[in-house]
Structure formats: C-alpha cells, structure tokens
Amino acid sequence: QLTMSLNSSMILNEENVQGAKRNTECLERQQTPSSFQDNPLQQLQLASQEVLEKAKKSGRSKCPRCKSSRMFYCYTCFVPVETVPTKDIPTVKLPLKIDIIKHPNETDGKSTAVHAKLLAPDDVTIYKYPCIPEYEEKRHEIALIFPGPNAVSVKDIAFHLQKYTKKGVHASDDDCSREPLLKQAKIEPEEEKNPNEGISSSRSEGTRLKKIIFIDSTWNQTNKIITDERLQGLLQIELKTRKTCFWRHQKGKPDTYLSTIEAIYYFLVDYHQEILKESYKGQYDNLLFFFSFMYTLIKDAKCCAGKE
C-alpha cells in the first residue's frame, strides 16, 4: 500500500523549482524559513547542500553532455548541471543493485528516479519500458516492490526467498524446466516435502537477494508494466508504514504511496535493519539529498505565497 515507485505524481517538477526560485527574495526575508517540526526530513544526516543553494541563486544551467538548460541536474543524461560540480554531490553505496522500470509516458522532468541514479550511479540502472531485462534465470535473487495480493513485508523476505530458491533448484533438475518454472513461480510456493533439506540461517537466506526492482509511473499507468510476462514469478514486497513527504501527491491516493526515491530509501533502511540485522546510522540518507532540498524549497515558497 505504501508503495513504491508508482507515483509520477510524486515527482520533481522543474516548474516548481522555478516557481520556488522566483520566491527566493521573499524566502530570504523570513527569519525561520521552515520550522523543524514541519520538516520531517531535517532529521536526515545529509551532505552539505550549499552547492544546491548556490545553484538555486544562479538559476538554470547547461547540461555538460546535451547542453540543455536544466535546474540542478539533467534528467535525461543523469548528470549534474555545470553549476553543480560532481565532486560536491554525495555518492551512496547500496547493499544490492536496483533496477528502475520507467513508464514511457512518465515525464522525465517529474521523476525522482533520476535522484537514485545521480546519487548511487554504480548500483542503479534506469530502463524505459518496454525495454527491460529478462529476469527469469535470476528470479530466486530478485524482488519487485509492488503491493500485490501476494506481496510480503521486508522482514519476511528471507523466508519467502528461501522457498523461491528451493523451487528453482528443484525445477532445474528437469531438462524441460524452463517453461514450467515460469508457470510454477506464478503460484504460491508449496511447503517443502523434505524438512531436513539444508535450510540456512535467516541472514544468509536474506542476503541472497541481489537486486530489487521499482516501477516508476503513476498508479493508473502501472498495470501495463506489472502484468508484463518478464515480471511474473518475482517475489513482491510492499512497504506499509511510511508516509510520503512529496509535494505533488496524487489526489485520492493514500499518503502511504511514496515517490520513487522515497520508496527506494525506505526499503533500504528496512532492509538494513530487518535483513542485514545492522543498526541504521544514516548510511542511505543522502539518497534524499535532492528530494529534501526540494521539499524545503517548495514548502517555504508555498508558505511565503500564503498557500499554507
């Protein structure tokens, strides 16, 4: 329910950036731009955002690759603009790989998916549907963030991935296994007949997860992607307990529907604690480096304009 990458309506709009910039003079007159309790993202352990403050004041700049005029970063080339030196942008190392499948009608300039690519470039890949990988051979080590009827919570990944893995091993003994495996994986895994088969610890099973998939689209657009044959049989995970801070939340949708970058961040925090069994000390907070800056900028601009 709290999902996922499913919110184009949860994504950064350059027009909002410009609108907020036009209110800069007003904002600077405010003694307290945003009270601490009004900004839940202020709890994050972030790198200095001074580089973004400077870029905001200087306005739009060119993408070093395509030369398009952008604010902060180019959402088509996935690089910072000329006024935002790459050395001043934090880099986050993730515990697993992330694939983001973007709906073809999702507006590039509105997508927070690009934040993940900018901040974790070595671990994040963005695909534009229908051009996505074949996941069949790796379904025992891949999961999809999606609130389907059979979706499980993050803390239950180890248990369910264990069963997916065993089905894969069992089916591979059959020379004709490829197509049956695809069909078998669509149904609820059956209980193992031999309880004495090697069952490893929760931690070792859980860390078999090597890749997580997020869908970047509006809720109404996601059906086209989630029903794709290449995504069938994957373990589905849902996020239930977090509320979005996105400033363009889809009307009529629960506040547990997260923007793409929020979903990635909260999943990793839960994964770190529930699966890796390690205390969380802000290791992934910089994934919200751009998001938190935009949150404060737009919220303050609205306050200044008397909208809140």
PDB file of N, CA and C in Angstrom, residues 212-245:
ATOM      1  N   ILE A 212      16.739  -5.425  -6.534  1.00  0.00           N
ATOM      2  CA  ILE A 212      15.365  -5.023  -6.261  1.00  0.00           C
ATOM      3  C   ILE A 212      14.873  -4.154  -7.411  1.00  0.00           C
ATOM      4  N   ILE A 213      13.612  -4.355  -7.797  1.00  0.00           N
ATOM      5  CA  ILE A 213      13.044  -3.635  -8.935  1.00  0.00           C
ATOM      6  C   ILE A 213      11.974  -2.664  -8.460  1.00  0.00           C
ATOM      7  N   PHE A 214      12.016  -1.448  -8.984  1.00  0.00           N
ATOM      8  CA  PHE A 214      10.998  -0.441  -8.692  1.00  0.00           C
ATOM      9  C   PHE A 214      10.353  -0.001 -10.001  1.00  0.00           C
ATOM     10  N   ILE A 215       9.066   0.295  -9.932  1.00  0.00           N
ATOM     11  CA  ILE A 215       8.345   0.797 -11.110  1.00  0.00           C
ATOM     12  C   ILE A 215       8.125   2.290 -10.942  1.00  0.00           C
ATOM     13  N   ASP A 216       8.498   3.043 -11.946  1.00  0.00           N
ATOM     14  CA  ASP A 216       8.379   4.499 -11.890  1.00  0.00           C
ATOM     15  C   ASP A 216       7.250   4.936 -12.816  1.00  0.00           C
ATOM     16  N   SER A 217       6.067   5.145 -12.227  1.00  0.00           N
ATOM     17  CA  SER A 217       4.909   5.555 -13.022  1.00  0.00           C
ATOM     18  C   SER A 217       3.815   6.014 -12.077  1.00  0.00           C
ATOM     19  N   THR A 218       2.744   6.546 -12.639  1.00  0.00           N
ATOM     20  CA  THR A 218       1.579   6.837 -11.813  1.00  0.00           C
ATOM     21  C   THR A 218       0.895   5.511 -11.491  1.00  0.00           C
ATOM     22  N   TRP A 219       0.047   5.531 -10.484  1.00  0.00           N
ATOM     23  CA  TRP A 219      -0.678   4.321 -10.125  1.00  0.00           C
ATOM     24  C   TRP A 219      -1.507   3.807 -11.299  1.00  0.00           C
ATOM     25  N   ASN A 220      -2.134   4.702 -12.028  1.00  0.00           N
ATOM     26  CA  ASN A 220      -3.006   4.300 -13.132  1.00  0.00           C
ATOM     27  C   ASN A 220      -2.222   3.734 -14.308  1.00  0.00           C
ATOM     28  N   GLN A 221      -0.944   4.060 -14.393  1.00  0.00           N
ATOM     29  CA  GLN A 221      -0.130   3.576 -15.514  1.00  0.00           C
ATOM     30  C   GLN A 221       0.543   2.243 -15.221  1.00  0.00           C
ATOM     31  N   THR A 222       0.588   1.855 -13.968  1.00  0.00           N
ATOM     32  CA  THR A 222       1.455   0.740 -13.590  1.00  0.00           C
ATOM     33  C   THR A 222       0.973  -0.623 -14.076  1.00  0.00           C
ATOM     34  N   ASN A 223      -0.329  -0.775 -14.338  1.00  0.00           N
ATOM     35  CA  ASN A 223      -0.853  -2.078 -14.746  1.00  0.00           C
ATOM     36  C   ASN A 223      -0.176  -2.607 -16.001  1.00  0.00           C
ATOM     37  N   LYS A 224       0.149  -1.714 -16.913  1.00  0.00           N
ATOM     38  CA  LYS A 224       0.799  -2.113 -18.161  1.00  0.00           C
ATOM     39  C   LYS A 224       2.132  -2.798 -17.898  1.00  0.00           C
ATOM     40  N   ILE A 225       2.843  -2.316 -16.891  1.00  0.00           N
ATOM     41  CA  ILE A 225       4.167  -2.861 -16.584  1.00  0.00           C
ATOM     42  C   ILE A 225       4.075  -4.102 -15.703  1.00  0.00           C
ATOM     43  N   ILE A 226       3.263  -4.042 -14.658  1.00  0.00           N
ATOM     44  CA  ILE A 226       3.230  -5.128 -13.688  1.00  0.00           C
ATOM     45  C   ILE A 226       2.687  -6.422 -14.286  1.00  0.00           C
ATOM     46  N   THR A 227       1.921  -6.330 -15.361  1.00  0.00           N
ATOM     47  CA  THR A 227       1.390  -7.534 -15.995  1.00  0.00           C
ATOM     48  C   THR A 227       2.325  -8.099 -17.066  1.00  0.00           C
ATOM     49  N   ASP A 228       3.452  -7.461 -17.287  1.00  0.00           N
ATOM     50  CA  ASP A 228       4.413  -7.948 -18.273  1.00  0.00           C
ATOM     51  C   ASP A 228       4.921  -9.334 -17.866  1.00  0.00           C
ATOM     52  N   GLU A 229       4.993 -10.237 -18.830  1.00  0.00           N
ATOM     53  CA  GLU A 229       5.398 -11.619 -18.559  1.00  0.00           C
ATOM     54  C   GLU A 229       6.774 -11.694 -17.896  1.00  0.00           C
ATOM     55  N   ARG A 230       7.643 -10.757 -18.222  1.00  0.00           N
ATOM     56  CA  ARG A 230       9.007 -10.803 -17.690  1.00  0.00           C
ATOM     57  C   ARG A 230       9.074 -10.519 -16.189  1.00  0.00           C
ATOM     58  N   LEU A 231       8.006  -9.973 -15.632  1.00  0.00           N
ATOM     59  CA  LEU A 231       7.985  -9.681 -14.191  1.00  0.00           C
ATOM     60  C   LEU A 231       7.180 -10.692 -13.400  1.00  0.00           C
ATOM     61  N   GLN A 232       6.602 -11.669 -14.099  1.00  0.00           N
ATOM     62  CA  GLN A 232       5.803 -12.680 -13.409  1.00  0.00           C
ATOM     63  C   GLN A 232       6.709 -13.638 -12.646  1.00  0.00           C
ATOM     64  N   GLY A 233       6.245 -14.084 -11.512  1.00  0.00           N
ATOM     65  CA  GLY A 233       7.016 -15.051 -10.733  1.00  0.00           C
ATOM     66  C   GLY A 233       8.037 -14.443  -9.802  1.00  0.00           C
ATOM     67  N   LEU A 234       8.163 -13.129  -9.809  1.00  0.00           N
ATOM     68  CA  LEU A 234       9.103 -12.492  -8.894  1.00  0.00           C
ATOM     69  C   LEU A 234       8.457 -12.293  -7.525  1.00  0.00           C
ATOM     70  N   LEU A 235       9.249 -12.425  -6.484  1.00  0.00           N
ATOM     71  CA  LEU A 235       8.767 -12.128  -5.146  1.00  0.00           C
ATOM     72  C   LEU A 235       8.395 -10.653  -5.086  1.00  0.00           C
ATOM     73  N   GLN A 236       7.186 -10.359  -4.586  1.00  0.00           N
ATOM     74  CA  GLN A 236       6.728  -8.979  -4.474  1.00  0.00           C
ATOM     75  C   GLN A 236       6.766  -8.520  -3.025  1.00  0.00           C
ATOM     76  N   ILE A 237       7.243  -7.311  -2.834  1.00  0.00           N
ATOM     77  CA  ILE A 237       7.392  -6.732  -1.496  1.00  0.00           C
ATOM     78  C   ILE A 237       6.606  -5.433  -1.433  1.00  0.00           C
ATOM     79  N   GLU A 238       5.944  -5.200  -0.316  1.00  0.00           N
ATOM     80  CA  GLU A 238       5.239  -3.935  -0.163  1.00  0.00           C
ATOM     81  C   GLU A 238       5.714  -3.204   1.084  1.00  0.00           C
ATOM     82  N   LEU A 239       5.664  -1.895   0.995  1.00  0.00           N
ATOM     83  CA  LEU A 239       6.028  -1.023   2.106  1.00  0.00           C
ATOM     84  C   LEU A 239       4.725  -0.483   2.678  1.00  0.00           C
ATOM     85  N   LYS A 240       4.566  -0.550   3.989  1.00  0.00           N
ATOM     86  CA  LYS A 240       3.258  -0.245   4.563  1.00  0.00           C
ATOM     87  C   LYS A 240       3.246   0.888   5.579  1.00  0.00           C
ATOM     88  N   THR A 241       4.368   1.205   6.151  1.00  0.00           N
ATOM     89  CA  THR A 241       4.338   2.027   7.359  1.00  0.00           C
ATOM     90  C   THR A 241       4.797   3.468   7.182  1.00  0.00           C
ATOM     91  N   ARG A 242       5.312   3.831   5.995  1.00  0.00           N
ATOM     92  CA  ARG A 242       5.835   5.179   5.803  1.00  0.00           C
ATOM     93  C   ARG A 242       4.842   6.056   5.065  1.00  0.00           C
ATOM     94  N   LYS A 243       4.879   7.356   5.348  1.00  0.00           N
ATOM     95  CA  LYS A 243       4.019   8.312   4.659  1.00  0.00           C
ATOM     96  C   LYS A 243       4.866   9.242   3.799  1.00  0.00           C
ATOM     97  N   THR A 244       4.337   9.591   2.656  1.00  0.00           N
ATOM     98  CA  THR A 244       5.092  10.413   1.722  1.00  0.00           C
ATOM     99  C   THR A 244       5.230  11.855   2.197  1.00  0.00           C
ATOM    100  N   CYS A 245       6.339  12.454   1.815  1.00  0.00           N
ATOM    101  CA  CYS A 245       6.555  13.889   2.026  1.00  0.00           C
ATOM    102  C   CYS A 245       6.456  14.630   0.704  1.00  0.00           C
TER     103      CYS A 245
END
